[in-house]
């Protein structure tokens, strides 16, 4: 059980990193420094951004549930 949740946590963590990096930069932060301002001029579809937001929230929820489940299973 712990092994399965740990694997799900690792996969959710990697997917979360990928999804966050796919988001479009919205300001003059670090994303603009590394080329986010260039790509934001071409613009993406709002439907794609909305779906990306939903997928990120779902992945974050799965990640959070895995953390709580591992905490409850590993406690003495």
PDB file of N, CA and C in Angstrom:
ATOM      1  N   UNK A   1       0.821  -1.188   0.000  1.00  0.00           N
ATOM      2  CA  UNK A   1       0.000   0.000   0.000  1.00  0.00           C
ATOM      3  C   UNK A   1       0.869   1.258   0.000  1.00  0.00           C
ATOM      4  N   UNK A   2       1.871   1.250   0.878  1.00  0.00           N
ATOM      5  CA  UNK A   2       2.763   2.409   0.964  1.00  0.00           C
ATOM      6  C   UNK A   2       3.549   2.568  -0.335  1.00  0.00           C
ATOM      7  N   UNK A   3       3.961   1.468  -0.916  1.00  0.00           N
ATOM      8  CA  UNK A   3       4.725   1.531  -2.172  1.00  0.00           C
ATOM      9  C   UNK A   3       3.873   2.119  -3.305  1.00  0.00           C
ATOM     10  N   UNK A   4       2.633   1.698  -3.395  1.00  0.00           N
ATOM     11  CA  UNK A   4       1.745   2.208  -4.437  1.00  0.00           C
ATOM     12  C   UNK A   4       1.486   3.701  -4.289  1.00  0.00           C
ATOM     13  N   UNK A   5       1.250   4.142  -3.067  1.00  0.00           N
ATOM     14  CA  UNK A   5       1.022   5.574  -2.827  1.00  0.00           C
ATOM     15  C   UNK A   5       2.293   6.364  -3.090  1.00  0.00           C
ATOM     16  N   UNK A   6       3.444   5.793  -2.749  1.00  0.00           N
ATOM     17  CA  UNK A   6       4.710   6.477  -3.012  1.00  0.00           C
ATOM     18  C   UNK A   6       4.954   6.650  -4.508  1.00  0.00           C
ATOM     19  N   UNK A   7       4.640   5.635  -5.273  1.00  0.00           N
ATOM     20  CA  UNK A   7       4.797   5.730  -6.727  1.00  0.00           C
ATOM     21  C   UNK A   7       3.830   6.768  -7.292  1.00  0.00           C
ATOM     22  N   UNK A   8       2.578   6.768  -6.804  1.00  0.00           N
ATOM     23  CA  UNK A   8       1.607   7.773  -7.252  1.00  0.00           C
ATOM     24  C   UNK A   8       2.071   9.177  -6.885  1.00  0.00           C
ATOM     25  N   UNK A   9       2.696   9.329  -5.724  1.00  0.00           N
ATOM     26  CA  UNK A   9       3.205  10.631  -5.291  1.00  0.00           C
ATOM     27  C   UNK A   9       4.339  11.105  -6.197  1.00  0.00           C
ATOM     28  N   UNK A  10       5.226  10.214  -6.555  1.00  0.00           N
ATOM     29  CA  UNK A  10       6.339  10.575  -7.444  1.00  0.00           C
ATOM     30  C   UNK A  10       5.816  10.983  -8.820  1.00  0.00           C
ATOM     31  N   UNK A  11       4.871  10.213  -9.345  1.00  0.00           N
ATOM     32  CA  UNK A  11       4.300  10.545 -10.660  1.00  0.00           C
ATOM     33  C   UNK A  11       3.537  11.870 -10.614  1.00  0.00           C
ATOM     34  N   UNK A  12       2.776  12.086  -9.547  1.00  0.00           N
ATOM     35  CA  UNK A  12       2.041  13.344  -9.410  1.00  0.00           C
ATOM     36  C   UNK A  12       3.001  14.522  -9.268  1.00  0.00           C
ATOM     37  N   UNK A  13       4.105  14.322  -8.571  1.00  0.00           N
ATOM     38  CA  UNK A  13       5.090  15.394  -8.405  1.00  0.00           C
ATOM     39  C   UNK A  13       5.728  15.773  -9.738  1.00  0.00           C
ATOM     40  N   UNK A  14       6.107  14.772 -10.518  1.00  0.00           N
ATOM     41  CA  UNK A  14       6.704  15.047 -11.823  1.00  0.00           C
ATOM     42  C   UNK A  14       5.714  15.713 -12.772  1.00  0.00           C
ATOM     43  N   UNK A  15       4.476  15.240 -12.748  1.00  0.00           N
ATOM     44  CA  UNK A  15       3.451  15.852 -13.598  1.00  0.00           C
ATOM     45  C   UNK A  15       3.161  17.281 -13.164  1.00  0.00           C
ATOM     46  N   UNK A  16       3.180  17.527 -11.859  1.00  0.00           N
ATOM     47  CA  UNK A  16       2.941  18.881 -11.347  1.00  0.00           C
ATOM     48  C   UNK A  16       4.046  19.836 -11.809  1.00  0.00           C
ATOM     49  N   UNK A  17       5.280  19.386 -11.767  1.00  0.00           N
ATOM     50  CA  UNK A  17       6.392  20.220 -12.239  1.00  0.00           C
ATOM     51  C   UNK A  17       6.213  20.550 -13.711  1.00  0.00           C
ATOM     52  N   UNK A  18       5.863  19.559 -14.501  1.00  0.00           N
ATOM     53  CA  UNK A  18       5.662  19.766 -15.936  1.00  0.00           C
ATOM     54  C   UNK A  18       4.514  20.737 -16.205  1.00  0.00           C
ATOM     55  N   UNK A  19       3.408  20.564 -15.506  1.00  0.00           N
ATOM     56  CA  UNK A  19       2.250  21.421 -15.732  1.00  0.00           C
ATOM     57  C   UNK A  19       2.511  22.863 -15.323  1.00  0.00           C
ATOM     58  N   UNK A  20       3.217  23.053 -14.218  1.00  0.00           N
ATOM     59  CA  UNK A  20       3.523  24.420 -13.782  1.00  0.00           C
ATOM     60  C   UNK A  20       4.456  25.095 -14.780  1.00  0.00           C
ATOM     61  N   UNK A  21       5.389  24.353 -15.321  1.00  0.00           N
ATOM     62  CA  UNK A  21       6.298  24.941 -16.305  1.00  0.00           C
ATOM     63  C   UNK A  21       5.598  25.251 -17.627  1.00  0.00           C
ATOM     64  N   UNK A  22       4.505  24.577 -17.925  1.00  0.00           N
ATOM     65  CA  UNK A  22       3.771  24.832 -19.159  1.00  0.00           C
ATOM     66  C   UNK A  22       2.911  26.094 -19.096  1.00  0.00           C
ATOM     67  N   UNK A  23       2.640  26.581 -17.893  1.00  0.00           N
ATOM     68  CA  UNK A  23       1.804  27.776 -17.760  1.00  0.00           C
ATOM     69  C   UNK A  23       2.476  28.993 -18.369  1.00  0.00           C
ATOM     70  N   UNK A  24       1.639  29.858 -18.902  1.00  0.00           N
ATOM     71  CA  UNK A  24       2.123  31.091 -19.521  1.00  0.00           C
ATOM     72  C   UNK A  24       2.436  32.107 -18.427  1.00  0.00           C
ATOM     73  N   UNK A  25       3.542  32.824 -18.579  1.00  0.00           N
ATOM     74  CA  UNK A  25       3.896  33.867 -17.628  1.00  0.00           C
ATOM     75  C   UNK A  25       2.936  35.035 -17.726  1.00  0.00           C
ATOM     76  N   UNK A  26       2.561  35.614 -16.582  1.00  0.00           N
ATOM     77  CA  UNK A  26       1.581  36.682 -16.590  1.00  0.00           C
ATOM     78  C   UNK A  26       2.176  38.031 -16.188  1.00  0.00           C
ATOM     79  N   UNK A  27       3.415  38.087 -15.817  1.00  0.00           N
ATOM     80  CA  UNK A  27       3.975  39.346 -15.356  1.00  0.00           C
ATOM     81  C   UNK A  27       5.439  39.455 -15.689  1.00  0.00           C
ATOM     82  N   UNK A  28       6.116  40.333 -15.001  1.00  0.00           N
ATOM     83  CA  UNK A  28       7.528  40.553 -15.238  1.00  0.00           C
ATOM     84  C   UNK A  28       8.397  39.762 -14.287  1.00  0.00           C
ATOM     85  N   UNK A  29       8.017  38.562 -14.002  1.00  0.00           N
ATOM     86  CA  UNK A  29       8.764  37.744 -13.059  1.00  0.00           C
ATOM     87  C   UNK A  29       9.849  36.932 -13.732  1.00  0.00           C
ATOM     88  N   UNK A  30      10.155  35.799 -13.142  1.00  0.00           N
ATOM     89  CA  UNK A  30      11.215  34.942 -13.652  1.00  0.00           C
ATOM     90  C   UNK A  30      10.884  34.355 -15.019  1.00  0.00           C
ATOM     91  N   UNK A  31       9.597  34.171 -15.303  1.00  0.00           N
ATOM     92  CA  UNK A  31       9.248  33.576 -16.592  1.00  0.00           C
ATOM     93  C   UNK A  31       9.618  34.509 -17.744  1.00  0.00           C
ATOM     94  N   UNK A  32       9.506  35.822 -17.538  1.00  0.00           N
ATOM     95  CA  UNK A  32       9.906  36.768 -18.580  1.00  0.00           C
ATOM     96  C   UNK A  32      11.425  36.801 -18.748  1.00  0.00           C
ATOM     97  N   UNK A  33      12.136  36.607 -17.658  1.00  0.00           N
ATOM     98  CA  UNK A  33      13.592  36.641 -17.733  1.00  0.00           C
ATOM     99  C   UNK A  33      14.120  35.477 -18.578  1.00  0.00           C
ATOM    100  N   UNK A  34      13.418  34.342 -18.550  1.00  0.00           N
ATOM    101  CA  UNK A  34      13.877  33.174 -19.291  1.00  0.00           C
ATOM    102  C   UNK A  34      13.128  32.979 -20.601  1.00  0.00           C
ATOM    103  N   UNK A  35      12.548  34.024 -21.143  1.00  0.00           N
ATOM    104  CA  UNK A  35      11.924  33.941 -22.448  1.00  0.00           C
ATOM    105  C   UNK A  35      10.424  33.843 -22.422  1.00  0.00           C
ATOM    106  N   UNK A  36       9.797  33.997 -21.264  1.00  0.00           N
ATOM    107  CA  UNK A  36       8.344  33.926 -21.190  1.00  0.00           C
ATOM    108  C   UNK A  36       7.672  35.079 -21.903  1.00  0.00           C
ATOM    109  N   UNK A  37       8.289  36.247 -21.912  1.00  0.00           N
ATOM    110  CA  UNK A  37       7.695  37.394 -22.583  1.00  0.00           C
ATOM    111  C   UNK A  37       7.632  37.212 -24.080  1.00  0.00           C
ATOM    112  N   UNK A  38       8.614  36.524 -24.640  1.00  0.00           N
ATOM    113  CA  UNK A  38       8.624  36.269 -26.087  1.00  0.00           C
ATOM    114  C   UNK A  38       7.489  35.339 -26.486  1.00  0.00           C
ATOM    115  N   UNK A  39       7.299  34.282 -25.729  1.00  0.00           N
ATOM    116  CA  UNK A  39       6.267  33.316 -26.098  1.00  0.00           C
ATOM    117  C   UNK A  39       4.870  33.835 -25.791  1.00  0.00           C
ATOM    118  N   UNK A  40       4.743  34.778 -24.844  1.00  0.00           N
ATOM    119  CA  UNK A  40       3.408  35.265 -24.510  1.00  0.00           C
ATOM    120  C   UNK A  40       2.859  36.185 -25.588  1.00  0.00           C
ATOM    121  N   UNK A  41       3.713  36.715 -26.472  1.00  0.00           N
ATOM    122  CA  UNK A  41       3.228  37.554 -27.551  1.00  0.00           C
ATOM    123  C   UNK A  41       2.432  36.765 -28.572  1.00  0.00           C
ATOM    124  N   UNK A  42       2.745  35.491 -28.718  1.00  0.00           N
ATOM    125  CA  UNK A  42       2.031  34.669 -29.678  1.00  0.00           C
ATOM    126  C   UNK A  42       0.687  34.216 -29.137  1.00  0.00           C
ATOM    127  N   UNK A  43       0.531  34.222 -27.839  1.00  0.00           N
ATOM    128  CA  UNK A  43      -0.754  33.930 -27.212  1.00  0.00           C
ATOM    129  C   UNK A  43      -1.237  32.522 -27.449  1.00  0.00           C
ATOM    130  N   UNK A  44      -1.930  31.993 -26.467  1.00  0.00           N
ATOM    131  CA  UNK A  44      -2.507  30.672 -26.602  1.00  0.00           C
ATOM    132  C   UNK A  44      -4.009  30.767 -26.506  1.00  0.00           C
ATOM    133  N   UNK A  45      -4.640  29.681 -26.773  1.00  0.00           N
ATOM    134  CA  UNK A  45      -6.088  29.638 -26.683  1.00  0.00           C
ATOM    135  C   UNK A  45      -6.505  29.674 -25.221  1.00  0.00           C
ATOM    136  N   UNK A  46      -7.559  30.396 -24.939  1.00  0.00           N
ATOM    137  CA  UNK A  46      -8.027  30.468 -23.559  1.00  0.00           C
ATOM    138  C   UNK A  46      -8.573  29.118 -23.102  1.00  0.00           C
ATOM    139  N   UNK A  47      -9.077  28.316 -24.030  1.00  0.00           N
ATOM    140  CA  UNK A  47      -9.577  26.990 -23.685  1.00  0.00           C
ATOM    141  C   UNK A  47      -8.423  26.101 -23.237  1.00  0.00           C
ATOM    142  N   UNK A  48      -7.306  26.221 -23.915  1.00  0.00           N
ATOM    143  CA  UNK A  48      -6.132  25.434 -23.544  1.00  0.00           C
ATOM    144  C   UNK A  48      -5.634  25.849 -22.158  1.00  0.00           C
ATOM    145  N   UNK A  49      -5.591  27.144 -21.900  1.00  0.00           N
ATOM    146  CA  UNK A  49      -5.158  27.620 -20.584  1.00  0.00           C
ATOM    147  C   UNK A  49      -6.103  27.144 -19.488  1.00  0.00           C
ATOM    148  N   UNK A  50      -7.398  27.195 -19.773  1.00  0.00           N
ATOM    149  CA  UNK A  50      -8.381  26.754 -18.785  1.00  0.00           C
ATOM    150  C   UNK A  50      -8.240  25.263 -18.497  1.00  0.00           C
ATOM    151  N   UNK A  51      -8.050  24.474 -19.530  1.00  0.00           N
ATOM    152  CA  UNK A  51      -7.856  23.032 -19.334  1.00  0.00           C
ATOM    153  C   UNK A  51      -6.551  22.743 -18.599  1.00  0.00           C
ATOM    154  N   UNK A  52      -5.521  23.519 -18.895  1.00  0.00           N
ATOM    155  CA  UNK A  52      -4.251  23.357 -18.194  1.00  0.00           C
ATOM    156  C   UNK A  52      -4.399  23.703 -16.716  1.00  0.00           C
ATOM    157  N   UNK A  53      -5.174  24.743 -16.428  1.00  0.00           N
ATOM    158  CA  UNK A  53      -5.440  25.101 -15.033  1.00  0.00           C
ATOM    159  C   UNK A  53      -6.183  23.985 -14.310  1.00  0.00           C
ATOM    160  N   UNK A  54      -7.193  23.437 -14.967  1.00  0.00           N
ATOM    161  CA  UNK A  54      -7.965  22.347 -14.355  1.00  0.00           C
ATOM    162  C   UNK A  54      -7.101  21.123 -14.096  1.00  0.00           C
ATOM    163  N   UNK A  55      -6.281  20.771 -15.065  1.00  0.00           N
ATOM    164  CA  UNK A  55      -5.404  19.612 -14.907  1.00  0.00           C
ATOM    165  C   UNK A  55      -4.385  19.837 -13.793  1.00  0.00           C
ATOM    166  N   UNK A  56      -3.910  21.068 -13.665  1.00  0.00           N
ATOM    167  CA  UNK A  56      -2.968  21.389 -12.595  1.00  0.00           C
ATOM    168  C   UNK A  56      -3.633  21.270 -11.232  1.00  0.00           C
ATOM    169  N   UNK A  57      -4.864  21.740 -11.107  1.00  0.00           N
ATOM    170  CA  UNK A  57      -5.583  21.646  -9.832  1.00  0.00           C
ATOM    171  C   UNK A  57      -5.871  20.191  -9.483  1.00  0.00           C
ATOM    172  N   UNK A  58      -6.273  19.403 -10.461  1.00  0.00           N
ATOM    173  CA  UNK A  58      -6.540  17.979 -10.216  1.00  0.00           C
ATOM    174  C   UNK A  58      -5.271  17.262  -9.788  1.00  0.00           C
ATOM    175  N   UNK A  59      -4.162  17.550 -10.463  1.00  0.00           N
ATOM    176  CA  UNK A  59      -2.891  16.923 -10.102  1.00  0.00           C
ATOM    177  C   UNK A  59      -2.440  17.353  -8.710  1.00  0.00           C
ATOM    178  N   UNK A  60      -2.648  18.614  -8.382  1.00  0.00           N
ATOM    179  CA  UNK A  60      -2.313  19.097  -7.044  1.00  0.00           C
ATOM    180  C   UNK A  60      -3.150  18.433  -5.969  1.00  0.00           C
ATOM    181  N   UNK A  61      -4.408  18.182  -6.267  1.00  0.00           N
ATOM    182  CA  UNK A  61      -5.274  17.492  -5.307  1.00  0.00           C
ATOM    183  C   UNK A  61      -4.827  16.047  -5.103  1.00  0.00           C
ATOM    184  N   UNK A  62      -4.472  15.371  -6.189  1.00  0.00           N
ATOM    185  CA  UNK A  62      -3.960  13.999  -6.077  1.00  0.00           C
ATOM    186  C   UNK A  62      -2.672  13.982  -5.267  1.00  0.00           C
ATOM    187  N   UNK A  63      -1.800  14.952  -5.505  1.00  0.00           N
ATOM    188  CA  UNK A  63      -0.543  15.060  -4.772  1.00  0.00           C
ATOM    189  C   UNK A  63      -0.814  15.259  -3.282  1.00  0.00           C
ATOM    190  N   UNK A  64      -1.756  16.150  -2.968  1.00  0.00           N
ATOM    191  CA  UNK A  64      -2.090  16.433  -1.573  1.00  0.00           C
ATOM    192  C   UNK A  64      -2.676  15.207  -0.875  1.00  0.00           C
ATOM    193  N   UNK A  65      -3.552  14.481  -1.556  1.00  0.00           N
ATOM    194  CA  UNK A  65      -4.150  13.273  -0.977  1.00  0.00           C
ATOM    195  C   UNK A  65      -3.080  12.210  -0.740  1.00  0.00           C
ATOM    196  N   UNK A  66      -2.133  12.085  -1.656  1.00  0.00           N
ATOM    197  CA  UNK A  66      -1.037  11.117  -1.474  1.00  0.00           C
ATOM    198  C   UNK A  66      -0.183  11.482  -0.262  1.00  0.00           C
ATOM    199  N   UNK A  67       0.093  12.769  -0.085  1.00  0.00           N
ATOM    200  CA  UNK A  67       0.881  13.201   1.071  1.00  0.00           C
ATOM    201  C   UNK A  67       0.154  12.866   2.377  1.00  0.00           C
ATOM    202  N   UNK A  68      -1.141  13.175   2.438  1.00  0.00           N
ATOM    203  CA  UNK A  68      -1.910  12.897   3.648  1.00  0.00           C
ATOM    204  C   UNK A  68      -1.984  11.392   3.899  1.00  0.00           C
ATOM    205  N   UNK A  69      -2.222  10.608   2.858  1.00  0.00           N
ATOM    206  CA  UNK A  69      -2.324   9.150   3.023  1.00  0.00           C
ATOM    207  C   UNK A  69      -0.994   8.565   3.502  1.00  0.00           C
ATOM    208  N   UNK A  70       0.104   9.028   2.941  1.00  0.00           N
ATOM    209  CA  UNK A  70       1.405   8.524   3.408  1.00  0.00           C
ATOM    210  C   UNK A  70       1.672   8.935   4.838  1.00  0.00           C
ATOM    211  N   UNK A  71       1.289  10.144   5.185  1.00  0.00           N
ATOM    212  CA  UNK A  71       1.465  10.596   6.579  1.00  0.00           C
ATOM    213  C   UNK A  71       0.672   9.744   7.555  1.00  0.00           C
ATOM    214  N   UNK A  72      -0.547   9.387   7.174  1.00  0.00           N
ATOM    215  CA  UNK A  72      -1.369   8.560   8.060  1.00  0.00           C
ATOM    216  C   UNK A  72      -0.857   7.122   8.128  1.00  0.00           C
ATOM    217  N   UNK A  73      -0.356   6.592   7.013  1.00  0.00           N
ATOM    218  CA  UNK A  73       0.139   5.213   7.010  1.00  0.00           C
ATOM    219  C   UNK A  73       1.495   5.065   7.700  1.00  0.00           C
ATOM    220  N   UNK A  74       2.308   6.101   7.657  1.00  0.00           N
ATOM    221  CA  UNK A  74       3.659   6.006   8.225  1.00  0.00           C
ATOM    222  C   UNK A  74       3.715   6.380   9.697  1.00  0.00           C
ATOM    223  N   UNK A  75       2.645   6.887  10.222  1.00  0.00           N
ATOM    224  CA  UNK A  75       2.682   7.324  11.622  1.00  0.00           C
ATOM    225  C   UNK A  75       2.707   6.118  12.541  1.00  0.00           C
ATOM    226  N   UNK A  76       3.449   6.220  13.648  1.00  0.00           N
ATOM    227  CA  UNK A  76       3.570   5.061  14.557  1.00  0.00           C
ATOM    228  C   UNK A  76       2.333   4.765  15.350  1.00  0.00           C
TER     229      UNK A  76
END
